[in-house]
Amino acid sequence: MYEYMIGSLEEQALDYVVIDLHHMGYKVKVSANTLNELPSLHSEVKLFLHQVIKDDEVALYGFATTDEREIFRTIIGISGIGPKAGIGLLSQFSRDELITHIISDDAKSITRAPGIGIKTANRIILELRDRYKDYAPLNLPIGGAKALSSIASEAVNGLVGLGYSISEASEMVARAYLPDSSLEDLITGALRSQNPLKGR
């Protein structure tokens, strides 16, 4: 029903924020990753939303990026895994870290998330391994973690739109990445790292 919300960030707690929109305060549950992306209080913020309707509750979940919302929706689509566990996973791991654990069959690492036991971790791997089989983690330098979920992933998506596979695009971006790269510079550098004729 809801796609996103733009409003003033009025309150911030460990697992939720309050957004003022047209003089109404909306409580939005968020992950630690999204909390780290938020501006200062009383600044304008945009969150991509997912609504959960239960018999005893209507809740909004907010995400700094559509990529984070996508994997949240994928996780809660697995039988027996609810929104609380989904947010817990995305508070423990970035999207890219979680996918890396999934395709590496690393159930033990996934159990570091609150409320996730070994059986649940193995179910997540079983359900999602094929979905992300073409994913190639970006081996970015230390200090590039924040860019990994924003500029770098946007660059990968841009290259995929040009016809490269996810694996090719990820490797190209990893080779071209610099800590102060803009999106345009990163895509240009990634294309230059390939055969010049293919990058045109």
PDB file of C-alpha atoms in Angstrom:
ATOM      1  CA  MET A   1       0.000   0.000   0.000  1.00  0.00           C
ATOM      2  CA  TYR A   2       2.732   2.451   0.968  1.00  0.00           C
ATOM      3  CA  GLU A   3       5.862   2.944  -1.165  1.00  0.00           C
ATOM      4  CA  TYR A   4       7.838   5.526   0.788  1.00  0.00           C
ATOM      5  CA  MET A   5       7.571   8.349   3.293  1.00  0.00           C
ATOM      6  CA  ILE A   6       9.302  11.729   3.325  1.00  0.00           C
ATOM      7  CA  GLY A   7       9.048  13.701   6.540  1.00  0.00           C
ATOM      8  CA  SER A   8      10.893  15.154   9.498  1.00  0.00           C
ATOM      9  CA  LEU A   9      12.843  12.790  11.739  1.00  0.00           C
ATOM     10  CA  GLU A  10      11.524  13.671  15.198  1.00  0.00           C
ATOM     11  CA  GLU A  11      12.555  10.706  17.362  1.00  0.00           C
ATOM     12  CA  GLN A  12      15.105   7.921  17.101  1.00  0.00           C
ATOM     13  CA  ALA A  13      15.309   4.810  19.297  1.00  0.00           C
ATOM     14  CA  LEU A  14      17.188   1.508  19.059  1.00  0.00           C
ATOM     15  CA  ASP A  15      14.712  -0.131  16.694  1.00  0.00           C
ATOM     16  CA  TYR A  16      12.292   2.542  15.517  1.00  0.00           C
ATOM     17  CA  VAL A  17      11.959   6.174  14.509  1.00  0.00           C
ATOM     18  CA  VAL A  18       9.104   8.664  14.578  1.00  0.00           C
ATOM     19  CA  ILE A  19       8.540  10.620  11.382  1.00  0.00           C
ATOM     20  CA  ASP A  20       6.428  13.790  11.369  1.00  0.00           C
ATOM     21  CA  LEU A  21       4.420  13.944   8.158  1.00  0.00           C
ATOM     22  CA  HIS A  22       1.787  16.667   7.808  1.00  0.00           C
ATOM     23  CA  HIS A  23       1.698  17.105  11.607  1.00  0.00           C
ATOM     24  CA  MET A  24       1.110  13.408  12.263  1.00  0.00           C
ATOM     25  CA  GLY A  25       3.750  11.251  13.956  1.00  0.00           C
ATOM     26  CA  TYR A  26       4.355   7.846  12.373  1.00  0.00           C
ATOM     27  CA  LYS A  27       6.252   5.167  14.290  1.00  0.00           C
ATOM     28  CA  VAL A  28       8.384   3.216  11.818  1.00  0.00           C
ATOM     29  CA  LYS A  29      10.400   0.148  12.795  1.00  0.00           C
ATOM     30  CA  VAL A  30      13.897   0.096  11.314  1.00  0.00           C
ATOM     31  CA  SER A  31      17.089  -1.963  11.256  1.00  0.00           C
ATOM     32  CA  ALA A  32      20.441  -0.890  12.670  1.00  0.00           C
ATOM     33  CA  ASN A  33      21.708  -0.473   9.105  1.00  0.00           C
ATOM     34  CA  THR A  34      18.968   2.019   8.320  1.00  0.00           C
ATOM     35  CA  LEU A  35      19.536   3.833  11.622  1.00  0.00           C
ATOM     36  CA  ASN A  36      23.162   4.369  10.612  1.00  0.00           C
ATOM     37  CA  GLU A  37      22.024   6.063   7.398  1.00  0.00           C
ATOM     38  CA  LEU A  38      19.670   8.562   9.036  1.00  0.00           C
ATOM     39  CA  PRO A  39      20.312  12.315   9.197  1.00  0.00           C
ATOM     40  CA  SER A  40      20.230  14.321  12.405  1.00  0.00           C
ATOM     41  CA  LEU A  41      16.975  14.899  14.297  1.00  0.00           C
ATOM     42  CA  HIS A  42      14.523  17.384  12.787  1.00  0.00           C
ATOM     43  CA  SER A  43      16.009  16.829   9.328  1.00  0.00           C
ATOM     44  CA  GLU A  44      14.083  15.573   6.323  1.00  0.00           C
ATOM     45  CA  VAL A  45      14.328  11.824   5.774  1.00  0.00           C
ATOM     46  CA  LYS A  46      13.034   9.388   3.156  1.00  0.00           C
ATOM     47  CA  LEU A  47      12.244   5.802   4.086  1.00  0.00           C
ATOM     48  CA  PHE A  48      10.991   3.031   1.800  1.00  0.00           C
ATOM     49  CA  LEU A  49       8.100   1.313   3.522  1.00  0.00           C
ATOM     50  CA  HIS A  50       6.669  -2.137   4.078  1.00  0.00           C
ATOM     51  CA  GLN A  51       3.373  -2.496   5.933  1.00  0.00           C
ATOM     52  CA  VAL A  52       2.570  -5.518   8.096  1.00  0.00           C
ATOM     53  CA  ILE A  53      -1.050  -6.114   9.097  1.00  0.00           C
ATOM     54  CA  LYS A  54      -1.828  -8.624  11.842  1.00  0.00           C
ATOM     55  CA  ASP A  55      -4.925  -9.286  13.907  1.00  0.00           C
ATOM     56  CA  ASP A  56      -3.542  -7.281  16.821  1.00  0.00           C
ATOM     57  CA  GLU A  57      -1.173  -4.855  15.088  1.00  0.00           C
ATOM     58  CA  VAL A  58      -0.589  -2.665  12.059  1.00  0.00           C
ATOM     59  CA  ALA A  59       3.101  -1.811  11.736  1.00  0.00           C
ATOM     60  CA  LEU A  60       5.287   0.130   9.328  1.00  0.00           C
ATOM     61  CA  TYR A  61       8.849  -0.976   8.584  1.00  0.00           C
ATOM     62  CA  GLY A  62      11.201   1.521   6.984  1.00  0.00           C
ATOM     63  CA  PHE A  63      14.390   1.093   4.979  1.00  0.00           C
ATOM     64  CA  ALA A  64      17.077   3.459   3.758  1.00  0.00           C
ATOM     65  CA  THR A  65      17.289   1.659   0.396  1.00  0.00           C
ATOM     66  CA  THR A  66      15.003  -0.397  -1.810  1.00  0.00           C
ATOM     67  CA  ASP A  67      17.655  -3.141  -1.807  1.00  0.00           C
ATOM     68  CA  GLU A  68      17.337  -3.553   1.966  1.00  0.00           C
ATOM     69  CA  ARG A  69      13.538  -3.607   1.706  1.00  0.00           C
ATOM     70  CA  GLU A  70      13.742  -6.210  -1.066  1.00  0.00           C
ATOM     71  CA  ILE A  71      15.743  -8.674   0.984  1.00  0.00           C
ATOM     72  CA  PHE A  72      13.550  -8.009   4.058  1.00  0.00           C
ATOM     73  CA  ARG A  73      10.474  -8.940   2.004  1.00  0.00           C
ATOM     74  CA  THR A  74      12.265 -12.010   0.693  1.00  0.00           C
ATOM     75  CA  ILE A  75      13.251 -13.125   4.198  1.00  0.00           C
ATOM     76  CA  ILE A  76       9.785 -12.753   5.695  1.00  0.00           C
ATOM     77  CA  GLY A  77       8.375 -14.694   2.756  1.00  0.00           C
ATOM     78  CA  ILE A  78      10.062 -17.800   4.193  1.00  0.00           C
ATOM     79  CA  SER A  79       7.685 -19.888   6.305  1.00  0.00           C
ATOM     80  CA  GLY A  80       8.187 -19.333  10.023  1.00  0.00           C
ATOM     81  CA  ILE A  81      10.242 -16.140   9.720  1.00  0.00           C
ATOM     82  CA  GLY A  82       8.482 -12.942  10.724  1.00  0.00           C
ATOM     83  CA  PRO A  83       9.274  -9.241  10.520  1.00  0.00           C
ATOM     84  CA  LYS A  84      11.038  -9.182  13.903  1.00  0.00           C
ATOM     85  CA  ALA A  85      13.524 -11.827  12.758  1.00  0.00           C
ATOM     86  CA  GLY A  86      13.910 -10.064   9.410  1.00  0.00           C
ATOM     87  CA  ILE A  87      14.822  -6.791  11.084  1.00  0.00           C
ATOM     88  CA  GLY A  88      17.142  -8.662  13.439  1.00  0.00           C
ATOM     89  CA  LEU A  89      19.030 -10.144  10.486  1.00  0.00           C
ATOM     90  CA  LEU A  90      19.352  -6.736   8.828  1.00  0.00           C
ATOM     91  CA  SER A  91      20.540  -5.210  12.092  1.00  0.00           C
ATOM     92  CA  GLN A  92      23.262  -7.837  12.428  1.00  0.00           C
ATOM     93  CA  PHE A  93      24.350  -7.876   8.769  1.00  0.00           C
ATOM     94  CA  SER A  94      24.309  -5.565   5.782  1.00  0.00           C
ATOM     95  CA  ARG A  95      22.373  -6.891   2.808  1.00  0.00           C
ATOM     96  CA  ASP A  96      25.619  -7.839   1.080  1.00  0.00           C
ATOM     97  CA  GLU A  97      27.018  -9.615   4.139  1.00  0.00           C
ATOM     98  CA  LEU A  98      23.836 -11.633   4.567  1.00  0.00           C
ATOM     99  CA  ILE A  99      23.754 -12.681   0.911  1.00  0.00           C
ATOM    100  CA  THR A 100      27.416 -13.674   1.134  1.00  0.00           C
ATOM    101  CA  HIS A 101      26.653 -15.919   4.131  1.00  0.00           C
ATOM    102  CA  ILE A 102      23.722 -17.451   2.229  1.00  0.00           C
ATOM    103  CA  ILE A 103      25.626 -18.323  -0.936  1.00  0.00           C
ATOM    104  CA  SER A 104      28.588 -19.543   1.141  1.00  0.00           C
ATOM    105  CA  ASP A 105      26.337 -21.948   3.105  1.00  0.00           C
ATOM    106  CA  ASP A 106      27.546 -20.241   6.273  1.00  0.00           C
ATOM    107  CA  ALA A 107      24.689 -21.052   8.643  1.00  0.00           C
ATOM    108  CA  LYS A 108      26.863 -20.548  11.710  1.00  0.00           C
ATOM    109  CA  SER A 109      27.434 -16.876  10.886  1.00  0.00           C
ATOM    110  CA  ILE A 110      23.728 -16.317  10.239  1.00  0.00           C
ATOM    111  CA  THR A 111      22.926 -17.593  13.745  1.00  0.00           C
ATOM    112  CA  ARG A 112      24.644 -14.496  15.164  1.00  0.00           C
ATOM    113  CA  ALA A 113      21.415 -12.616  14.442  1.00  0.00           C
ATOM    114  CA  PRO A 114      19.007 -12.494  17.411  1.00  0.00           C
ATOM    115  CA  GLY A 115      16.410 -15.253  17.449  1.00  0.00           C
ATOM    116  CA  ILE A 116      17.961 -17.195  14.571  1.00  0.00           C
ATOM    117  CA  GLY A 117      18.897 -20.769  15.416  1.00  0.00           C
ATOM    118  CA  ILE A 118      20.805 -23.223  13.259  1.00  0.00           C
ATOM    119  CA  LYS A 119      17.631 -24.803  11.810  1.00  0.00           C
ATOM    120  CA  THR A 120      16.268 -21.401  10.782  1.00  0.00           C
ATOM    121  CA  ALA A 121      19.627 -20.380   9.343  1.00  0.00           C
ATOM    122  CA  ASN A 122      19.754 -23.545   7.253  1.00  0.00           C
ATOM    123  CA  ARG A 123      16.190 -22.921   6.056  1.00  0.00           C
ATOM    124  CA  ILE A 124      17.160 -19.399   4.952  1.00  0.00           C
ATOM    125  CA  ILE A 125      20.096 -20.810   2.990  1.00  0.00           C
ATOM    126  CA  LEU A 126      17.965 -23.539   1.409  1.00  0.00           C
ATOM    127  CA  GLU A 127      15.231 -21.099   0.374  1.00  0.00           C
ATOM    128  CA  LEU A 128      17.450 -18.263  -0.902  1.00  0.00           C
ATOM    129  CA  ARG A 129      20.634 -19.904  -2.197  1.00  0.00           C
ATOM    130  CA  ASP A 130      19.330 -20.236  -5.766  1.00  0.00           C
ATOM    131  CA  ARG A 131      17.792 -16.749  -5.752  1.00  0.00           C
ATOM    132  CA  TYR A 132      21.193 -15.156  -5.165  1.00  0.00           C
ATOM    133  CA  LYS A 133      23.360 -17.716  -6.975  1.00  0.00           C
ATOM    134  CA  ASP A 134      24.652 -15.104  -9.458  1.00  0.00           C
ATOM    135  CA  TYR A 135      25.536 -12.643  -6.715  1.00  0.00           C
ATOM    136  CA  ALA A 136      29.221 -11.773  -6.458  1.00  0.00           C
ATOM    137  CA  PRO A 137      30.278  -9.999  -3.238  1.00  0.00           C
ATOM    138  CA  LEU A 138      32.261  -6.817  -3.727  1.00  0.00           C
ATOM    139  CA  ASN A 139      35.726  -7.049  -2.252  1.00  0.00           C
ATOM    140  CA  LEU A 140      35.891  -3.378  -1.372  1.00  0.00           C
ATOM    141  CA  PRO A 141      38.625  -1.999   0.864  1.00  0.00           C
ATOM    142  CA  ILE A 142      38.063  -1.375   4.569  1.00  0.00           C
ATOM    143  CA  GLY A 143      36.209   1.896   4.928  1.00  0.00           C
ATOM    144  CA  GLY A 144      34.042   1.236   1.892  1.00  0.00           C
ATOM    145  CA  ALA A 145      31.296  -0.627   3.726  1.00  0.00           C
ATOM    146  CA  LYS A 146      28.831   2.251   3.639  1.00  0.00           C
ATOM    147  CA  ALA A 147      29.368   2.735  -0.089  1.00  0.00           C
ATOM    148  CA  LEU A 148      28.804  -0.980  -0.616  1.00  0.00           C
ATOM    149  CA  SER A 149      25.091  -0.600   0.049  1.00  0.00           C
ATOM    150  CA  SER A 150      24.646   2.653  -1.841  1.00  0.00           C
ATOM    151  CA  ILE A 151      26.947   3.955  -4.588  1.00  0.00           C
ATOM    152  CA  ALA A 152      28.577   0.590  -5.333  1.00  0.00           C
ATOM    153  CA  SER A 153      25.282  -1.284  -5.572  1.00  0.00           C
ATOM    154  CA  GLU A 154      23.841   1.493  -7.756  1.00  0.00           C
ATOM    155  CA  ALA A 155      26.851   1.165 -10.041  1.00  0.00           C
ATOM    156  CA  VAL A 156      26.359  -2.614 -10.237  1.00  0.00           C
ATOM    157  CA  ASN A 157      22.693  -2.100 -11.116  1.00  0.00           C
ATOM    158  CA  GLY A 158      23.681   0.434 -13.780  1.00  0.00           C
ATOM    159  CA  LEU A 159      26.105  -2.013 -15.387  1.00  0.00           C
ATOM    160  CA  VAL A 160      23.527  -4.806 -15.283  1.00  0.00           C
ATOM    161  CA  GLY A 161      21.234  -2.428 -17.182  1.00  0.00           C
ATOM    162  CA  LEU A 162      23.954  -2.171 -19.847  1.00  0.00           C
ATOM    163  CA  GLY A 163      23.925  -5.911 -20.348  1.00  0.00           C
ATOM    164  CA  TYR A 164      26.557  -7.215 -17.936  1.00  0.00           C
ATOM    165  CA  SER A 165      25.777 -10.082 -15.560  1.00  0.00           C
ATOM    166  CA  ILE A 166      25.630  -9.414 -11.821  1.00  0.00           C
ATOM    167  CA  SER A 167      28.902 -11.312 -11.401  1.00  0.00           C
ATOM    168  CA  GLU A 168      30.679  -9.319 -14.138  1.00  0.00           C
ATOM    169  CA  ALA A 169      29.310  -6.005 -12.872  1.00  0.00           C
ATOM    170  CA  SER A 170      30.327  -6.734  -9.274  1.00  0.00           C
ATOM    171  CA  GLU A 171      33.885  -7.606 -10.283  1.00  0.00           C
ATOM    172  CA  MET A 172      34.162  -4.485 -12.473  1.00  0.00           C
ATOM    173  CA  VAL A 173      32.956  -2.199  -9.692  1.00  0.00           C
ATOM    174  CA  ALA A 174      35.289  -3.832  -7.171  1.00  0.00           C
ATOM    175  CA  ARG A 175      38.268  -3.166  -9.447  1.00  0.00           C
ATOM    176  CA  ALA A 176      37.301   0.472 -10.026  1.00  0.00           C
ATOM    177  CA  TYR A 177      36.212   1.373  -6.496  1.00  0.00           C
ATOM    178  CA  LEU A 178      37.861   4.258  -4.646  1.00  0.00           C
ATOM    179  CA  PRO A 179      36.633   5.624  -1.269  1.00  0.00           C
ATOM    180  CA  ASP A 180      35.697   9.009  -2.767  1.00  0.00           C
ATOM    181  CA  SER A 181      34.180   7.667  -5.992  1.00  0.00           C
ATOM    182  CA  SER A 182      31.030   9.298  -7.305  1.00  0.00           C
ATOM    183  CA  LEU A 183      28.459   7.093  -9.025  1.00  0.00           C
ATOM    184  CA  GLU A 184      29.431   8.443 -12.458  1.00  0.00           C
ATOM    185  CA  ASP A 185      33.160   7.972 -11.796  1.00  0.00           C
ATOM    186  CA  LEU A 186      32.605   4.445 -10.522  1.00  0.00           C
ATOM    187  CA  ILE A 187      30.595   3.356 -13.565  1.00  0.00           C
ATOM    188  CA  THR A 188      33.082   5.015 -15.946  1.00  0.00           C
ATOM    189  CA  GLY A 189      36.035   3.398 -14.187  1.00  0.00           C
ATOM    190  CA  ALA A 190      34.318   0.016 -14.171  1.00  0.00           C
ATOM    191  CA  LEU A 191      33.704   0.203 -17.918  1.00  0.00           C
ATOM    192  CA  ARG A 192      37.313   1.196 -18.529  1.00  0.00           C
ATOM    193  CA  SER A 193      38.462  -1.824 -16.529  1.00  0.00           C
ATOM    194  CA  GLN A 194      36.907  -4.049 -19.185  1.00  0.00           C
ATOM    195  CA  ASN A 195      37.638  -4.382 -22.868  1.00  0.00           C
ATOM    196  CA  PRO A 196      37.113  -0.799 -24.144  1.00  0.00           C
ATOM    197  CA  LEU A 197      35.020  -2.068 -27.038  1.00  0.00           C
ATOM    198  CA  LYS A 198      32.690  -3.981 -24.701  1.00  0.00           C
ATOM    199  CA  GLY A 199      32.323  -0.974 -22.392  1.00  0.00           C
ATOM    200  CA  ARG A 200      30.990   1.285 -25.158  1.00  0.00           C
TER     201      ARG A 200
END
